[in-house]
Amino acid sequence: MILTLNPKILYFSKAHHLQSPLSRPYPYFYRPRNISLITNCNLQKPQDGNKSNRSITKTISLSDSAPPVTEETNGDVSGSADRSGGNSGGGGKEGLGFLKRIPRKVLSVLSNLPLAITEMFTISALMALGTVIEQGETLDFYVQKYPEDNPVLGFFTWRWITTLGLDHMYSAPIFLGMLVLLGASLMACTYTTQIPLVKVARRWSFMKSDESIKKQDFADSLPRASVRDLGVILMGDGYEVFMKGPSLYAFKGLAGRYAPIGVHIAMLLIMVGGTLSATGSFRGSVTVPQGLNFVMGDVLSPIGFLSFPTDTFNAEVHVNRFTMDYYDSGEVSQFHSDLSLRDLNGKEVLRKTISVNDPLRYGGITIYQTDWSFSALQVTKDGEGPFNLAMAPLKINGDKKLYGTFLPVGDTNAPNVKGISMLARDLQSIVVYDLEGKFAGIRRPNSKLPIEIDGMKIVIEDAIGSTGLELKTDPGVPIVYAGFGALMLTTCISYLSHSQVWALQNGTTLVVGGRTNRAKNDFPDDMNRLLDQVPELIKTSVD
């Protein structure tokens, strides 16, 4: 820095930083340290004011309890310095240093609050539209659902959906572009607004005039009080206290100034995680009968352009057993699948019984229990068999399932084949009808109880169910969870008030002022409570 100094008046004032004696090895001051400053000084004498100046480089070593202070010329501030040193203020922008290359006008536009609000409303509207429009369906589905001869709202047809990518909204360019724009606005706001505010908040300052202190949101005067007593009381209330001669500066709640930056970072994490989930995931579903297996890579399909398979996709899943639980009313309450995962050599690497809300996770792939079906019915006829009869789903009114099968009797090549019909709603009971379609009885699988129909003994040996599984990989989930966790934490921290207090000893009168960025109604009450604790100075007379 270039200073013009009077060589006859050159001195450095000392500043003291008060700390609790319980938290520092030395009470009321920091451990001394050496700070080296290099200044270029132009020394100028009155008699040779017209002569050329001569620059002299001096190295000055200071040992003090606080960073050096810089005098200001407006008369309001006695000194200010960053608590962590002279160059710490710029460190907050190192992570966003690339923004320095962007023109200031562009940053100003991106950090505009109305623009950011518009971006968030646009993203919310697109998400709502993605909820209304069916996602991931075939082209024929959209052509039939949104035909051109009968457009929705008079103009919206399937061409809008396919052109804008609304059938895969969360990986569509329009949606990802809005996320990128919102992310740019958050980074610009952090760089141009939040980081400078934190830099200012981290600097401690002294006021050296009563008028400056009385301009604060709260101001009061104590006729007989000591600034040092006030400093001790403020420390007990959690303030960081600095003193320099008759002046005092104290603050607390600095974390509340950092919270908006944390909120922005959390929102960026959520958007990055959501984008990664939309463009780098795999999904698939399969219905597998008990006793069969499948390869996970054959089921999983890529979602976006960042979806890349891993070696885990070669693992084989074997369904050992599928069972169901029932309520007392007979309704299905829960279903379970006993699954084994095998590697390329057929060796079992993991086995687990999954159920709804209790999935299996392996190598970044999650297998959920989502549905069930009726695969086959094993029956014997007059001791022959067992015969595996495939169960077919039947359409009925309502959302309840119904499955049926048919056991032919007699000549199967005849044009009108007759047989025994069997219906089931679940795996616990089978309803049997005779050759004429009349009710013949109900049997439970594995009961071994025969039922006679036209002289034939039918035994229902077993009911084979199928498990409905959903497989997916979602690399963005941990990032989204971390983002939401950070968002909740930083939102709570943002409610902390950043309070600042200044005081000046003017004879025996102590002038005190302060301000806060939150809880402005409670701040005067808190300050009055603290000032009531300041002891009164008593004048003593000497005989």
PDB file of N, CA, C and O in Angstrom, residues 82 84-92 94 199 202-203:
ATOM      1  N   ASP A  82      -9.905  -7.443   9.502  1.00  0.00           N
ATOM      2  CA  ASP A  82     -10.448  -8.796   9.456  1.00  0.00           C
ATOM      3  C   ASP A  82      -9.862  -9.603  10.589  1.00  0.00           C
ATOM      4  O   ASP A  82      -8.671  -9.563  10.849  1.00  0.00           O
ATOM      5  N   SER A  84      -9.264 -12.684  10.860  1.00  0.00           N
ATOM      6  CA  SER A  84      -8.365 -13.746  10.465  1.00  0.00           C
ATOM      7  C   SER A  84      -7.169 -13.252   9.715  1.00  0.00           C
ATOM      8  O   SER A  84      -6.391 -14.028   9.196  1.00  0.00           O
ATOM      9  N   GLY A  85      -6.974 -11.946   9.618  1.00  0.00           N
ATOM     10  CA  GLY A  85      -5.799 -11.440   8.946  1.00  0.00           C
ATOM     11  C   GLY A  85      -6.163 -10.596   7.776  1.00  0.00           C
ATOM     12  O   GLY A  85      -7.304 -10.477   7.358  1.00  0.00           O
ATOM     13  N   GLY A  86      -5.153  -9.984   7.183  1.00  0.00           N
ATOM     14  CA  GLY A  86      -5.406  -9.024   6.131  1.00  0.00           C
ATOM     15  C   GLY A  86      -5.910  -9.612   4.862  1.00  0.00           C
ATOM     16  O   GLY A  86      -6.630  -8.985   4.121  1.00  0.00           O
ATOM     17  N   ASN A  87      -5.568 -10.838   4.524  1.00  0.00           N
ATOM     18  CA  ASN A  87      -5.956 -11.397   3.237  1.00  0.00           C
ATOM     19  C   ASN A  87      -7.018 -12.453   3.343  1.00  0.00           C
ATOM     20  O   ASN A  87      -7.269 -13.198   2.423  1.00  0.00           O
ATOM     21  N   SER A  88      -7.672 -12.571   4.440  1.00  0.00           N
ATOM     22  CA  SER A  88      -8.671 -13.626   4.574  1.00  0.00           C
ATOM     23  C   SER A  88      -9.944 -13.299   3.864  1.00  0.00           C
ATOM     24  O   SER A  88     -10.722 -14.173   3.537  1.00  0.00           O
ATOM     25  N   GLY A  89     -10.207 -12.041   3.618  1.00  0.00           N
ATOM     26  CA  GLY A  89     -11.464 -11.686   2.979  1.00  0.00           C
ATOM     27  C   GLY A  89     -11.574 -12.233   1.592  1.00  0.00           C
ATOM     28  O   GLY A  89     -12.629 -12.616   1.139  1.00  0.00           O
ATOM     29  N   GLY A  90     -10.469 -12.289   0.851  1.00  0.00           N
ATOM     30  CA  GLY A  90     -10.550 -12.804  -0.497  1.00  0.00           C
ATOM     31  C   GLY A  90     -10.672 -14.292  -0.573  1.00  0.00           C
ATOM     32  O   GLY A  90     -11.049 -14.848  -1.591  1.00  0.00           O
ATOM     33  N   GLY A  91     -10.341 -15.017   0.531  1.00  0.00           N
ATOM     34  CA  GLY A  91     -10.400 -16.472   0.476  1.00  0.00           C
ATOM     35  C   GLY A  91     -11.784 -17.006   0.280  1.00  0.00           C
ATOM     36  O   GLY A  91     -11.974 -18.098  -0.212  1.00  0.00           O
ATOM     37  N   GLY A  92     -12.827 -16.219   0.671  1.00  0.00           N
ATOM     38  CA  GLY A  92     -14.184 -16.705   0.530  1.00  0.00           C
ATOM     39  C   GLY A  92     -14.617 -16.861  -0.895  1.00  0.00           C
ATOM     40  O   GLY A  92     -15.565 -17.567  -1.204  1.00  0.00           O
ATOM     41  N   GLU A  94     -12.525 -17.887  -3.411  1.00  0.00           N
ATOM     42  CA  GLU A  94     -11.647 -18.745  -4.182  1.00  0.00           C
ATOM     43  C   GLU A  94     -12.427 -19.839  -4.902  1.00  0.00           C
ATOM     44  O   GLU A  94     -12.126 -20.196  -6.029  1.00  0.00           O
ATOM     45  N   LYS A 199     -17.780 -10.838   4.333  1.00  0.00           N
ATOM     46  CA  LYS A 199     -16.502 -10.158   4.518  1.00  0.00           C
ATOM     47  C   LYS A 199     -16.655  -8.935   5.407  1.00  0.00           C
ATOM     48  O   LYS A 199     -15.828  -8.680   6.287  1.00  0.00           O
ATOM     49  N   ARG A 202     -17.239  -9.971   9.059  1.00  0.00           N
ATOM     50  CA  ARG A 202     -16.075 -10.526   9.742  1.00  0.00           C
ATOM     51  C   ARG A 202     -15.100  -9.450  10.211  1.00  0.00           C
ATOM     52  O   ARG A 202     -14.166  -9.743  10.945  1.00  0.00           O
ATOM     53  N   ARG A 203     -15.279  -8.224   9.787  1.00  0.00           N
ATOM     54  CA  ARG A 203     -14.362  -7.153  10.184  1.00  0.00           C
ATOM     55  C   ARG A 203     -14.842  -6.501  11.482  1.00  0.00           C
ATOM     56  O   ARG A 203     -16.016  -6.208  11.646  1.00  0.00           O
TER      57      ARG A 203
END
